[in-house]
CSV table of C-alpha atoms in Angstrom, one decimal:
chain,number,residue,atom,x,y,z
O,689,MET,CA,52.4,-43.3,-72.0
O,690,ALA,CA,53.6,-46.1,-69.9
O,691,ALA,CA,54.7,-43.2,-67.7
O,692,GLU,CA,51.8,-42.3,-67.3
O,693,ASN,CA,50.5,-45.9,-65.8
O,694,SER,CA,52.9,-47.1,-64.6
O,695,LYS,CA,52.7,-43.4,-62.2
O,696,GLN,CA,48.9,-43.6,-61.4
O,697,PHE,CA,49.4,-47.3,-60.5
O,698,TRP,CA,51.9,-45.7,-57.6
O,699,LYS,CA,50.3,-43.1,-56.5
O,700,ARG,CA,47.3,-45.8,-56.2
O,701,SER,CA,49.2,-48.8,-54.2
O,702,ALA,CA,51.7,-46.3,-52.3
O,703,LYS,CA,49.4,-48.6,-49.3
O,704,LEU,CA,50.5,-52.0,-50.6
O,705,PRO,CA,51.4,-54.0,-48.3
O,706,GLY,CA,55.0,-54.1,-47.6
O,707,SER,CA,56.0,-52.1,-49.2
O,708,ILE,CA,60.1,-50.8,-49.1
O,709,GLN,CA,61.2,-48.8,-46.7
O,710,PRO,CA,64.7,-47.7,-46.6
O,711,VAL,CA,64.2,-46.4,-42.9
O,712,TYR,CA,64.4,-50.4,-42.5
O,713,GLY,CA,65.9,-53.9,-42.7
O,714,ALA,CA,69.6,-54.3,-42.3
O,715,GLN,CA,71.0,-51.8,-44.2
O,716,HIS,CA,69.1,-48.9,-42.5
O,717,PRO,CA,69.0,-50.5,-38.7
O,718,PRO,CA,65.7,-49.8,-37.3
O,719,LEU,CA,65.5,-48.1,-33.2
O,720,ASP,CA,66.4,-50.8,-30.8
O,721,PRO,CA,63.7,-53.4,-31.2
O,722,ARG,CA,63.3,-54.1,-27.7
O,723,LEU,CA,62.4,-51.5,-26.6
O,724,THR,CA,59.4,-50.9,-29.9
O,725,LYS,CA,58.1,-54.1,-28.7
O,726,ASN,CA,58.3,-53.6,-25.6
O,727,PHE,CA,55.7,-50.0,-25.9
O,728,ILE,CA,53.5,-52.3,-28.0
O,729,LYS,CA,52.6,-55.4,-25.1
O,730,GLU,CA,52.8,-52.3,-23.0
O,731,ARG,CA,50.9,-50.6,-25.4
O,732,SER,CA,49.1,-53.9,-26.0
O,733,LYS,CA,47.6,-54.4,-22.3
O,734,VAL,CA,46.8,-50.9,-21.2
O,735,ASN,CA,44.5,-50.8,-24.3
O,736,ALA,CA,42.9,-54.6,-24.4
O,737,VAL,CA,40.4,-55.1,-27.0
O,738,PRO,CA,37.9,-58.0,-27.7
O,739,LEU,CA,39.4,-60.8,-30.1
O,740,LYS,CA,37.5,-60.2,-32.2
O,741,SER,CA,37.1,-56.9,-33.2
O,742,LYS,CA,41.0,-56.6,-32.7
O,743,LYS,CA,41.4,-59.3,-35.9
O,744,ALA,CA,39.1,-57.0,-37.5
O,745,SER,CA,40.6,-53.7,-37.5
O,746,SER,CA,44.4,-55.0,-37.0
O,747,PHE,CA,45.8,-54.6,-40.2
O,748,HIS,CA,44.1,-51.3,-40.6
O,749,GLU,CA,45.9,-50.6,-37.2
O,750,PHE,CA,49.0,-51.4,-38.6
O,751,ALA,CA,49.1,-49.7,-41.6
O,752,ARG,CA,47.8,-45.9,-39.8
O,753,ASN,CA,50.9,-46.2,-36.7
O,754,THR,CA,53.7,-47.1,-39.5
O,755,SER,CA,54.2,-45.3,-42.5
O,756,ASP,CA,55.9,-46.8,-45.9
O,757,ALA,CA,59.2,-44.9,-46.4
O,758,TRP,CA,58.2,-43.9,-50.4
O,759,ASP,CA,55.9,-41.7,-49.1
O,760,ILE,CA,58.8,-40.1,-47.2
O,761,GLY,CA,60.1,-37.0,-50.1
O,762,ASP,CA,58.0,-38.0,-52.8
O,763,ASP,CA,56.8,-34.5,-53.0
O,764,GLU,CA,58.7,-31.3,-51.2
O,765,GLU,CA,56.0,-30.1,-48.9
O,766,GLU,CA,56.2,-33.5,-47.1
O,767,ASP,CA,54.5,-31.9,-43.7
O,768,PHE,CA,57.1,-33.8,-40.9
O,769,SER,CA,54.8,-32.5,-38.7
O,770,SER,CA,51.9,-34.4,-39.2
O,771,PRO,CA,50.4,-35.2,-35.7
O,772,SER,CA,49.9,-38.8,-36.5
O,773,PHE,CA,54.1,-38.1,-36.9
O,774,GLN,CA,54.4,-36.4,-33.2
O,775,THR,CA,52.3,-38.8,-32.5
O,776,LEU,CA,54.7,-42.1,-32.3
O,777,ASN,CA,58.5,-39.6,-31.4
O,778,SER,CA,56.6,-38.7,-28.0
O,779,LYS,CA,55.0,-42.1,-27.3
O,780,VAL,CA,58.7,-43.6,-27.9
O,781,ALA,CA,60.7,-40.6,-26.3
O,782,LEU,CA,58.1,-41.4,-23.8
O,783,ALA,CA,59.1,-44.4,-23.2
O,784,THR,CA,62.8,-43.6,-23.6
O,785,ALA,CA,62.9,-41.0,-20.9
O,786,ALA,CA,61.3,-43.4,-18.2
O,787,GLN,CA,64.6,-45.8,-18.9
O,788,VAL,CA,66.9,-42.6,-18.8
O,789,LEU,CA,65.2,-41.6,-15.8
O,790,GLU,CA,65.3,-45.0,-14.1
O,791,ASN,CA,68.9,-45.3,-14.9
O,792,HIS,CA,70.4,-42.6,-14.0
O,793,SER,CA,68.4,-43.0,-10.7
O,794,LYS,CA,71.2,-46.3,-10.8
O,795,LEU,CA,73.9,-44.3,-11.8
O,796,ARG,CA,74.2,-42.4,-8.3
O,797,VAL,CA,73.1,-45.5,-6.3
O,798,LYS,CA,76.2,-47.8,-7.2
O,799,PRO,CA,78.8,-45.0,-9.9
O,800,GLU,CA,81.4,-48.2,-8.7
O,801,ARG,CA,79.8,-50.6,-10.7
O,802,SER,CA,79.1,-48.5,-13.6
O,803,GLN,CA,82.4,-46.4,-14.3
O,804,SER,CA,83.7,-50.4,-14.6
O,805,THR,CA,81.6,-51.2,-17.0
O,806,THR,CA,82.3,-47.7,-19.2
O,807,SER,CA,85.8,-49.0,-19.1
O,808,ASP,CA,85.5,-52.5,-20.2
O,809,VAL,CA,83.9,-51.4,-22.9
O,810,PRO,CA,85.8,-51.9,-26.8
O,811,ALA,CA,87.5,-50.0,-28.5
O,812,SER,CA,85.0,-51.0,-31.2
O,813,TYR,CA,82.2,-51.2,-30.7
O,814,LYS,CA,79.9,-47.6,-30.6
O,815,VAL,CA,76.5,-47.3,-28.8
O,816,ILE,CA,73.5,-46.2,-32.3
O,817,LYS,CA,70.3,-45.6,-30.7
O,818,SER,CA,68.3,-44.8,-33.7
O,819,SER,CA,69.2,-45.3,-37.8
O,820,SER,CA,69.0,-41.5,-37.6
O,821,ASP,CA,72.0,-42.0,-35.2
O,822,ALA,CA,74.3,-45.1,-37.1
O,823,GLN,CA,74.7,-42.4,-39.8
O,824,LEU,CA,76.9,-41.3,-37.2
O,825,SER,CA,79.4,-44.7,-37.0
O,826,ARG,CA,82.5,-43.0,-37.6
O,827,ASN,CA,82.9,-40.6,-35.1
O,828,SER,CA,85.5,-41.8,-32.6
O,829,SER,CA,85.0,-44.2,-30.1
O,830,ASP,CA,86.9,-42.4,-27.9
O,831,THR,CA,84.0,-39.5,-27.6
O,832,CYS,CA,81.8,-42.3,-25.8
O,833,LEU,CA,84.0,-42.9,-23.8
O,834,ARG,CA,84.3,-40.1,-22.5
O,835,ASN,CA,81.1,-39.8,-21.3
O,836,PRO,CA,79.8,-42.6,-19.0
O,837,LEU,CA,76.3,-41.3,-18.8
O,838,HIS,CA,75.9,-41.3,-22.2
O,839,LYS,CA,76.4,-44.8,-22.6
O,840,GLN,CA,73.8,-45.8,-19.4
O,841,GLN,CA,71.4,-44.3,-21.3
O,842,SER,CA,71.7,-45.6,-24.8
O,843,LEU,CA,71.3,-49.4,-26.0
O,844,PRO,CA,72.8,-52.5,-25.9
O,845,LEU,CA,76.9,-52.6,-27.4
O,846,ARG,CA,76.8,-53.0,-31.1
O,847,PRO,CA,79.8,-54.2,-33.0
O,848,ILE,CA,80.6,-52.0,-36.1
O,849,ILE,CA,80.2,-53.8,-39.2
O,850,PRO,CA,80.3,-51.8,-42.5
O,851,LEU,CA,77.7,-52.6,-45.1
O,852,VAL,CA,80.1,-53.0,-47.1
O,853,ALA,CA,83.0,-54.7,-44.8
O,854,ARG,CA,85.3,-55.0,-46.9
O,855,ILE,CA,84.8,-57.4,-50.0
O,856,SER,CA,88.1,-59.2,-50.1
O,857,ASP,CA,87.1,-60.7,-45.8
O,858,GLN,CA,83.2,-61.5,-46.3
O,859,ASN,CA,83.4,-63.3,-43.6
O,860,ALA,CA,81.3,-62.3,-39.6
O,861,SER,CA,82.9,-65.1,-37.9
O,862,GLY,CA,85.7,-63.4,-38.3
O,863,ALA,CA,88.1,-66.0,-40.4
O,864,PRO,CA,91.6,-65.4,-41.5
O,865,PRO,CA,90.4,-63.4,-45.9
O,866,MET,CA,92.1,-66.0,-47.7
O,867,THR,CA,93.2,-69.4,-46.6
O,868,VAL,CA,94.9,-71.8,-49.3
O,869,ARG,CA,91.6,-73.6,-50.3
O,870,GLU,CA,91.2,-70.0,-51.2
O,871,LYS,CA,94.0,-69.8,-53.1
O,872,THR,CA,93.2,-72.8,-54.5
O,873,ARG,CA,89.7,-71.5,-56.0
O,874,LEU,CA,91.1,-68.3,-57.1
O,875,GLU,CA,94.2,-70.2,-59.6
O,876,LYS,CA,91.1,-72.2,-61.3
O,877,PHE,CA,89.0,-69.2,-61.7
O,878,ARG,CA,92.1,-68.2,-63.7
O,879,GLN,CA,92.9,-70.6,-65.9
O,880,LEU,CA,89.9,-70.9,-66.8
O,881,LEU,CA,89.1,-66.9,-67.2
O,882,SER,CA,92.1,-67.2,-69.7
O,883,SER,CA,92.0,-71.0,-72.0
O,884,HIS,CA,90.8,-69.2,-75.2
O,885,ASN,CA,86.8,-70.5,-75.0
O,886,THR,CA,85.7,-70.0,-71.6
O,887,ASP,CA,84.3,-72.5,-70.6
O,888,LEU,CA,81.1,-71.2,-69.1
O,889,ASP,CA,79.6,-74.5,-67.0
O,890,GLU,CA,82.4,-75.1,-65.3
O,891,LEU,CA,83.3,-70.9,-64.4
O,892,ARG,CA,79.4,-71.7,-63.2
O,893,LYS,CA,79.8,-74.2,-61.3
O,894,CYS,CA,83.3,-72.6,-59.7
O,895,SER,CA,80.8,-69.8,-58.8
O,896,TRP,CA,78.7,-70.9,-56.6
O,897,PRO,CA,80.0,-71.4,-53.9
O,898,GLY,CA,81.8,-68.1,-53.8
O,899,VAL,CA,83.4,-65.9,-56.3
O,900,PRO,CA,86.7,-64.8,-54.8
O,901,ARG,CA,86.5,-61.0,-55.4
O,902,GLU,CA,90.2,-60.4,-57.2
O,903,VAL,CA,88.0,-62.1,-60.2
O,904,ARG,CA,84.6,-61.3,-59.6
O,905,PRO,CA,84.4,-58.5,-62.2
O,906,VAL,CA,85.7,-60.9,-65.2
O,907,THR,CA,83.4,-63.2,-64.0
O,908,TRP,CA,80.2,-61.2,-63.5
O,909,ARG,CA,80.6,-59.8,-67.1
O,910,LEU,CA,81.3,-63.1,-68.6
O,911,LEU,CA,77.8,-64.8,-66.2
O,912,SER,CA,75.4,-62.1,-67.3
O,913,GLY,CA,75.8,-62.8,-71.3
O,914,TYR,CA,77.5,-59.8,-71.8
O,915,LEU,CA,80.7,-60.7,-72.6
O,916,PRO,CA,81.7,-63.5,-74.9
O,917,ALA,CA,83.3,-67.1,-73.5
O,918,ASN,CA,86.0,-66.4,-76.3
O,919,THR,CA,88.7,-64.1,-75.0
O,920,GLU,CA,89.7,-62.5,-78.6
O,921,ARG,CA,87.0,-60.8,-78.5
O,922,ARG,CA,86.4,-59.3,-75.3
O,923,LYS,CA,88.4,-56.0,-75.5
O,924,LEU,CA,86.3,-55.3,-78.8
O,925,THR,CA,83.3,-56.8,-76.9
O,926,LEU,CA,83.9,-53.6,-73.3
O,927,GLN,CA,84.3,-50.4,-76.0
O,928,ARG,CA,81.1,-51.4,-79.0
O,929,LYS,CA,79.0,-51.5,-75.6
O,930,ARG,CA,80.8,-49.0,-73.9
O,931,GLU,CA,80.9,-46.4,-77.3
O,932,GLU,CA,76.9,-47.4,-77.9
O,933,TYR,CA,75.9,-47.1,-74.4
O,934,PHE,CA,77.2,-43.3,-74.1
O,935,GLY,CA,75.1,-43.0,-78.0
O,936,PHE,CA,72.6,-42.4,-76.3
O,937,ILE,CA,72.6,-40.9,-73.1
O,938,GLU,CA,74.0,-38.3,-76.2
O,939,GLN,CA,70.4,-39.3,-78.1
O,940,TYR,CA,68.4,-39.6,-75.0
O,941,TYR,CA,69.5,-38.5,-72.3
O,942,ASP,CA,68.8,-34.2,-72.9
O,943,SER,CA,64.7,-36.0,-73.8
O,944,ARG,CA,65.2,-35.9,-69.3
O,945,ASN,CA,63.5,-32.2,-69.2
O,946,GLU,CA,60.6,-32.6,-71.7
O,947,GLU,CA,57.8,-32.9,-70.5
O,948,HIS,CA,56.6,-36.9,-71.2
O,949,HIS,CA,59.1,-37.9,-68.9
O,950,GLN,CA,59.4,-35.3,-66.4
O,951,ASP,CA,57.3,-38.1,-64.1
O,952,THR,CA,60.5,-40.8,-64.2
O,953,TYR,CA,63.4,-38.4,-64.4
O,954,ARG,CA,62.2,-37.4,-61.0
O,955,GLN,CA,61.5,-40.2,-59.0
O,956,ILE,CA,64.2,-41.7,-60.1
O,957,HIS,CA,66.6,-38.4,-58.6
O,958,ILE,CA,64.3,-39.0,-55.9
O,959,ASP,CA,66.0,-42.8,-55.2
O,960,ILE,CA,68.7,-42.2,-55.8
O,961,PRO,CA,69.9,-39.8,-52.8
O,962,ARG,CA,67.5,-43.4,-50.5
O,963,THR,CA,69.8,-45.7,-52.4
O,964,ASN,CA,72.2,-47.5,-49.0
O,965,PRO,CA,71.8,-43.9,-47.4
O,966,LEU,CA,73.8,-45.0,-44.7
O,967,ILE,CA,76.8,-46.1,-47.0
O,968,PRO,CA,79.2,-42.8,-48.0
O,969,LEU,CA,80.3,-43.5,-51.6
O,970,PHE,CA,76.7,-43.5,-52.7
O,971,GLN,CA,75.9,-40.2,-51.5
O,972,GLN,CA,78.6,-38.5,-53.6
O,973,PRO,CA,77.0,-36.2,-55.9
O,974,LEU,CA,79.7,-38.4,-59.0
O,975,VAL,CA,77.9,-41.7,-58.5
O,976,GLN,CA,74.3,-39.8,-58.1
O,977,GLU,CA,74.5,-38.5,-61.1
O,978,ILE,CA,76.0,-42.2,-63.2
O,979,PHE,CA,72.8,-44.3,-61.2
O,980,GLU,CA,70.5,-41.6,-62.6
O,981,ARG,CA,71.9,-42.0,-65.5
O,982,ILE,CA,71.9,-45.5,-65.4
O,983,LEU,CA,68.9,-45.8,-64.8
O,984,PHE,CA,66.7,-42.9,-66.9
O,985,ILE,CA,68.5,-44.6,-70.1
O,986,TRP,CA,67.2,-48.5,-68.6
O,987,ALA,CA,63.5,-46.5,-68.3
O,988,ILE,CA,63.4,-45.3,-71.6
O,989,ARG,CA,65.0,-48.1,-73.7
O,990,HIS,CA,61.8,-50.2,-72.0
O,991,PRO,CA,58.4,-48.3,-72.3
O,992,ALA,CA,55.7,-51.4,-71.0
O,993,SER,CA,57.7,-51.1,-68.1
O,994,GLY,CA,59.4,-47.6,-67.0
O,995,TYR,CA,61.5,-47.0,-64.1
O,996,VAL,CA,59.5,-48.5,-61.1
O,997,GLN,CA,61.1,-47.6,-57.2
O,998,GLY,CA,63.1,-50.5,-56.3
O,999,ILE,CA,65.1,-50.9,-59.2
O,1000,ASN,CA,68.1,-48.1,-58.0
O,1001,ASP,CA,68.8,-50.9,-55.5
O,1002,LEU,CA,69.5,-53.1,-58.7
O,1003,VAL,CA,72.4,-51.4,-60.2
O,1004,THR,CA,74.9,-51.3,-56.7
O,1005,PRO,CA,75.9,-54.7,-56.6
O,1006,PHE,CA,77.6,-53.9,-60.4
O,1007,PHE,CA,78.8,-51.0,-59.6
O,1008,VAL,CA,80.7,-51.9,-56.0
O,1009,VAL,CA,82.2,-55.3,-58.0
O,1010,PHE,CA,83.6,-52.9,-60.7
O,1011,LEU,CA,84.5,-50.1,-59.0
O,1012,SER,CA,86.4,-52.3,-57.1
O,1013,GLU,CA,87.8,-53.6,-60.5
O,1014,TYR,CA,89.4,-50.3,-59.7
O,1015,VAL,CA,90.4,-50.1,-55.9
O,1016,GLU,CA,92.8,-52.4,-53.4
O,1017,GLU,CA,91.1,-50.6,-50.4
O,1018,ASP,CA,87.2,-50.6,-49.3
O,1019,VAL,CA,85.5,-49.1,-51.9
O,1020,GLU,CA,82.7,-47.5,-48.7
O,1021,ASN,CA,84.9,-44.8,-47.9
O,1022,PHE,CA,86.0,-43.9,-51.7
O,1023,ASP,CA,86.4,-41.1,-53.5
O,1024,VAL,CA,85.4,-41.7,-57.1
O,1025,THR,CA,86.5,-38.3,-57.6
O,1026,ASN,CA,90.2,-39.8,-57.7
O,1027,LEU,CA,89.0,-42.2,-60.2
O,1028,SER,CA,89.8,-41.2,-64.6
O,1029,GLN,CA,87.5,-39.8,-67.0
O,1030,ASP,CA,87.9,-42.8,-68.3
O,1031,MET,CA,87.9,-45.2,-66.0
O,1032,LEU,CA,84.6,-44.2,-64.3
O,1033,ARG,CA,82.4,-44.1,-68.1
O,1034,SER,CA,84.2,-48.3,-68.4
O,1035,ILE,CA,81.9,-48.5,-64.7
O,1036,GLU,CA,78.5,-46.8,-65.8
O,1037,ALA,CA,78.8,-48.4,-69.2
O,1038,ASP,CA,79.4,-51.8,-67.6
O,1039,SER,CA,76.7,-51.2,-64.1
O,1040,PHE,CA,74.1,-50.6,-66.6
O,1041,TRP,CA,74.8,-53.8,-69.5
O,1042,CYS,CA,74.6,-55.6,-66.9
O,1043,MET,CA,71.4,-54.2,-65.2
O,1044,SER,CA,70.4,-55.0,-67.6
O,1045,LYS,CA,70.3,-58.1,-68.4
O,1046,LEU,CA,69.6,-59.2,-65.0
O,1047,LEU,CA,66.0,-57.5,-66.0
O,1048,ASP,CA,65.6,-58.8,-69.0
O,1049,GLY,CA,64.7,-62.7,-66.9
O,1050,ILE,CA,63.0,-60.8,-64.4
O,1051,GLN,CA,60.6,-57.4,-66.1
O,1052,ASP,CA,57.7,-58.3,-65.8
O,1053,ASN,CA,58.5,-58.0,-61.7
O,1054,TYR,CA,58.0,-54.2,-62.8
O,1055,THR,CA,55.0,-54.2,-65.0
O,1056,PHE,CA,52.0,-52.5,-64.7
O,1057,ALA,CA,50.7,-53.9,-61.9
O,1058,GLN,CA,53.4,-55.6,-60.8
O,1059,PRO,CA,51.8,-59.6,-62.3
O,1060,GLY,CA,55.9,-61.2,-62.1
O,1061,ILE,CA,56.0,-61.2,-58.0
O,1062,GLN,CA,52.3,-61.4,-57.3
O,1063,LYS,CA,52.8,-64.9,-58.8
O,1064,LYS,CA,55.8,-65.6,-57.0
O,1065,VAL,CA,54.6,-65.1,-53.8
O,1066,LYS,CA,51.9,-66.9,-54.1
O,1067,ALA,CA,53.8,-69.5,-54.5
O,1068,LEU,CA,55.6,-68.3,-51.7
O,1069,GLU,CA,52.7,-68.7,-49.8
O,1070,GLU,CA,52.5,-72.1,-51.1
O,1071,LEU,CA,55.2,-73.1,-50.9
O,1072,VAL,CA,56.7,-72.8,-47.2
O,1073,SER,CA,51.9,-74.0,-46.8
O,1074,ARG,CA,54.7,-77.4,-47.7
O,1075,ILE,CA,57.9,-77.3,-46.3
O,1076,ASP,CA,56.2,-75.7,-42.5
O,1077,GLU,CA,52.8,-76.4,-41.7
O,1078,GLN,CA,54.1,-74.4,-37.9
O,1079,VAL,CA,54.5,-71.6,-39.4
O,1080,HIS,CA,52.1,-70.7,-42.4
O,1081,ASN,CA,48.9,-71.4,-40.1
O,1082,HIS,CA,51.0,-68.8,-37.6
O,1083,PHE,CA,50.5,-66.4,-40.2
O,1084,ARG,CA,47.3,-67.8,-40.8
O,1085,ARG,CA,45.9,-67.3,-37.4
O,1086,TYR,CA,46.7,-64.0,-37.1
O,1087,GLU,CA,45.9,-62.7,-40.2
O,1088,VAL,CA,48.9,-62.1,-41.9
O,1089,GLU,CA,49.4,-62.1,-45.9
O,1090,TYR,CA,52.7,-62.9,-47.6
O,1091,LEU,CA,52.4,-59.6,-49.6
O,1092,GLN,CA,52.6,-57.5,-46.2
O,1093,PHE,CA,56.2,-59.1,-46.0
O,1094,ALA,CA,57.0,-60.4,-49.8
O,1095,PHE,CA,56.4,-58.5,-52.4
O,1096,ARG,CA,59.9,-56.5,-50.6
O,1097,TRP,CA,61.2,-59.7,-51.1
O,1098,MET,CA,61.0,-60.2,-54.2
O,1099,ASN,CA,60.5,-56.2,-56.1
O,1100,ASN,CA,64.6,-55.8,-54.1
O,1101,LEU,CA,65.9,-59.5,-54.4
O,1102,LEU,CA,66.4,-59.6,-50.6
O,1103,MET,CA,69.1,-56.7,-51.1
O,1104,ARG,CA,66.5,-54.9,-48.0
O,1105,GLU,CA,67.0,-57.3,-45.9
O,1106,LEU,CA,70.5,-58.6,-46.1
O,1107,PRO,CA,73.8,-56.0,-45.9
O,1108,LEU,CA,75.5,-55.0,-49.2
O,1109,ARG,CA,78.2,-58.2,-49.2
O,1110,CYS,CA,76.0,-60.2,-48.2
O,1111,THR,CA,74.5,-59.1,-51.8
O,1112,ILE,CA,77.3,-59.6,-53.6
O,1113,ARG,CA,77.7,-63.0,-52.2
O,1114,LEU,CA,74.8,-63.7,-53.3
O,1115,TRP,CA,74.2,-62.6,-56.6
O,1116,ASP,CA,77.4,-65.0,-56.8
O,1117,THR,CA,74.7,-68.1,-56.5
O,1118,TYR,CA,72.2,-66.4,-58.4
O,1119,GLN,CA,73.7,-65.6,-61.7
O,1120,SER,CA,75.8,-69.4,-61.5
O,1121,GLU,CA,71.7,-70.6,-61.0
O,1122,PRO,CA,70.0,-71.3,-64.4
O,1123,GLU,CA,67.4,-68.4,-64.6
O,1124,GLY,CA,68.8,-67.6,-60.7
O,1125,PHE,CA,67.3,-64.5,-60.0
O,1126,SER,CA,63.4,-65.6,-60.8
O,1127,HIS,CA,63.5,-69.3,-60.0
O,1128,PHE,CA,66.1,-70.3,-57.3
O,1129,HIS,CA,65.2,-66.7,-55.4
O,1130,LEU,CA,62.3,-67.6,-54.5
O,1131,TYR,CA,63.8,-70.9,-52.8
O,1132,VAL,CA,66.2,-69.0,-51.0
O,1133,CYS,CA,62.8,-67.4,-49.7
O,1134,ALA,CA,61.1,-70.1,-48.3
O,1135,ALA,CA,64.8,-70.5,-46.8
O,1136,PHE,CA,65.5,-66.9,-45.8
O,1137,LEU,CA,61.9,-67.5,-44.1
O,1138,ILE,CA,61.9,-70.6,-42.8
O,1139,LYS,CA,65.1,-69.5,-40.8
O,1140,TRP,CA,63.0,-67.7,-39.3
O,1141,ARG,CA,60.7,-69.7,-37.0
O,1142,LYS,CA,61.4,-69.4,-34.0
O,1143,GLU,CA,60.7,-65.9,-34.0
O,1144,ILE,CA,58.4,-66.0,-36.1
O,1145,LEU,CA,56.3,-68.0,-33.8
O,1146,ASP,CA,57.3,-66.9,-30.2
O,1147,GLU,CA,55.3,-64.0,-32.2
O,1148,GLU,CA,51.3,-63.8,-31.3
O,1149,ASP,CA,50.0,-61.0,-32.6
O,1150,PHE,CA,49.7,-59.6,-36.1
O,1151,GLN,CA,51.7,-56.0,-35.4
O,1152,GLY,CA,54.8,-58.3,-33.8
O,1153,LEU,CA,55.4,-60.2,-36.5
O,1154,LEU,CA,54.7,-57.6,-39.4
O,1155,MET,CA,57.4,-55.4,-37.0
O,1156,LEU,CA,59.2,-58.0,-37.6
O,1157,LEU,CA,60.2,-59.4,-40.9
O,1158,GLN,CA,60.3,-55.9,-42.2
O,1159,ASN,CA,63.4,-56.2,-39.7
O,1160,LEU,CA,65.0,-58.9,-39.5
O,1161,PRO,CA,68.5,-59.0,-37.5
O,1162,THR,CA,70.3,-60.0,-40.0
O,1163,ILE,CA,73.3,-56.5,-39.7
O,1164,HIS,CA,75.9,-59.1,-39.2
O,1165,TRP,CA,75.5,-61.2,-41.5
O,1166,GLY,CA,78.8,-62.3,-43.3
O,1167,ASN,CA,80.1,-65.6,-45.6
O,1168,GLU,CA,79.1,-68.6,-43.4
O,1169,GLU,CA,75.4,-67.8,-43.0
O,1170,ILE,CA,74.6,-66.2,-46.9
O,1171,GLY,CA,76.7,-70.4,-47.6
O,1172,LEU,CA,74.0,-72.2,-45.3
O,1173,LEU,CA,70.8,-70.4,-46.5
O,1174,LEU,CA,71.5,-71.2,-50.0
O,1175,ALA,CA,72.5,-75.1,-49.2
O,1176,GLU,CA,69.3,-75.0,-47.2
O,1177,ALA,CA,67.3,-73.4,-50.4
O,1178,TYR,CA,69.2,-76.1,-52.6
O,1179,ARG,CA,67.2,-78.2,-50.7
O,1180,LEU,CA,64.5,-76.9,-51.1
O,1181,LYS,CA,64.5,-76.7,-55.2
O,1182,TYR,CA,65.9,-80.3,-55.1
O,1183,MET,CA,63.0,-81.4,-53.8
O,1184,PHE,CA,60.0,-79.6,-55.2
O,1185,ALA,CA,61.1,-78.0,-58.2
O,1186,ASP,CA,60.1,-80.8,-60.1
O,1187,ALA,CA,56.9,-82.6,-57.4
O,1188,PRO,CA,54.1,-80.4,-58.5
O,1189,ASN,CA,52.0,-82.5,-55.9
O,1190,HIS,CA,54.2,-81.4,-53.3
O,1191,TYR,CA,54.6,-77.5,-54.4
O,1192,ARG,CA,49.9,-77.4,-54.7
O,1193,ARG,CA,47.6,-78.1,-51.8
């Protein structure tokens, strides 16, 4: 019954503002924002309407012109040749064609300049024209260098940084992977973890600024409450919990073919390929089978919520971290068939239990009507109104509701806004904070929003604001940016968490 109610809710709420859009965000690079922005502004000039009528229908116009990516693929008969889909593509195509013709004419006038421009391009750069082209990022750079006309017609160059980006070297600013200070911190972690009874409070303090890659798997198991602090009990606990998980598989997994579980399993099966679609690791059939088992077993063991779209994302950080325990190279392109069956079973079971521990603290985010998210979005609105009244009033002026962008922030814990390497670093701190995934996340979202205040205030229409907030440019973020974000979030928590008078209007 819960699964049926859940399905009905999502079908009714398929157009919920702010719902997840896998084709957008840090993990899914969109079309060039400047092209889209120019097109929107040109269109608004041509179709100018009085302010009143524009404000009254602004959201409805936006909803008609943007599709919710959750709907794509929900039904096998999805028609991608619909008039609205064709209209959007044709408009972008016309704008792109005009740019191509203009650039081509410039090429004919000044061929020497174009040739020198192309030859100066570093080999580490690659042109990405759209989100679909990003999937071809592994093409060799010499292909682009052989075709200078293609480069002139394409959008501006962007350096390629892997979405997982060598978890051992997460700093986008190019700092060395291991400094003297980091070696000292690693040694401190090893001492804590090897002591007879690990001091969890001290481990949390050490983990707040980030956990070294080498000790992250065991640290996460301890901080999530999956492993006991006593070192002598850990091996037996792991063995027992892993056997318990695969006992669930034997007992329940075959029921996925039963009628009352069909809707749950079908939705999981649809969502799995959408999980980090640009990272080859998550497109491997064996990895997708692991994710399907984890999500299905969790769903039937938590009938109050069942499976809800977005939970699939929450498995990925745990899977990558526990995979890194067995893989020293970059995991984003690693072929998991090279691992033994025992290693894969350990990764799968540990990912399931740690994800379950996380969701135990935020399950009201995923029960019917998702009351937890509704409360958190409202709390974010009140908090921002106290922190930055100018930004808050700017949203009110252009009728932007916080639910339209912050729903996804709460539902996916900012995973759709940040590269995976940043999410892993963020979760180091979340697991160190009391109620990190629920309470502290609110202040991180507030700090994240205010981080873009200049860009927000520069946008002067509803559609521009929504496009910005759903496509924030974080693709090149690393440890440095996440460290600053967390510091600001901690400052906000210190100022407002215990100050109810500041928290209310």
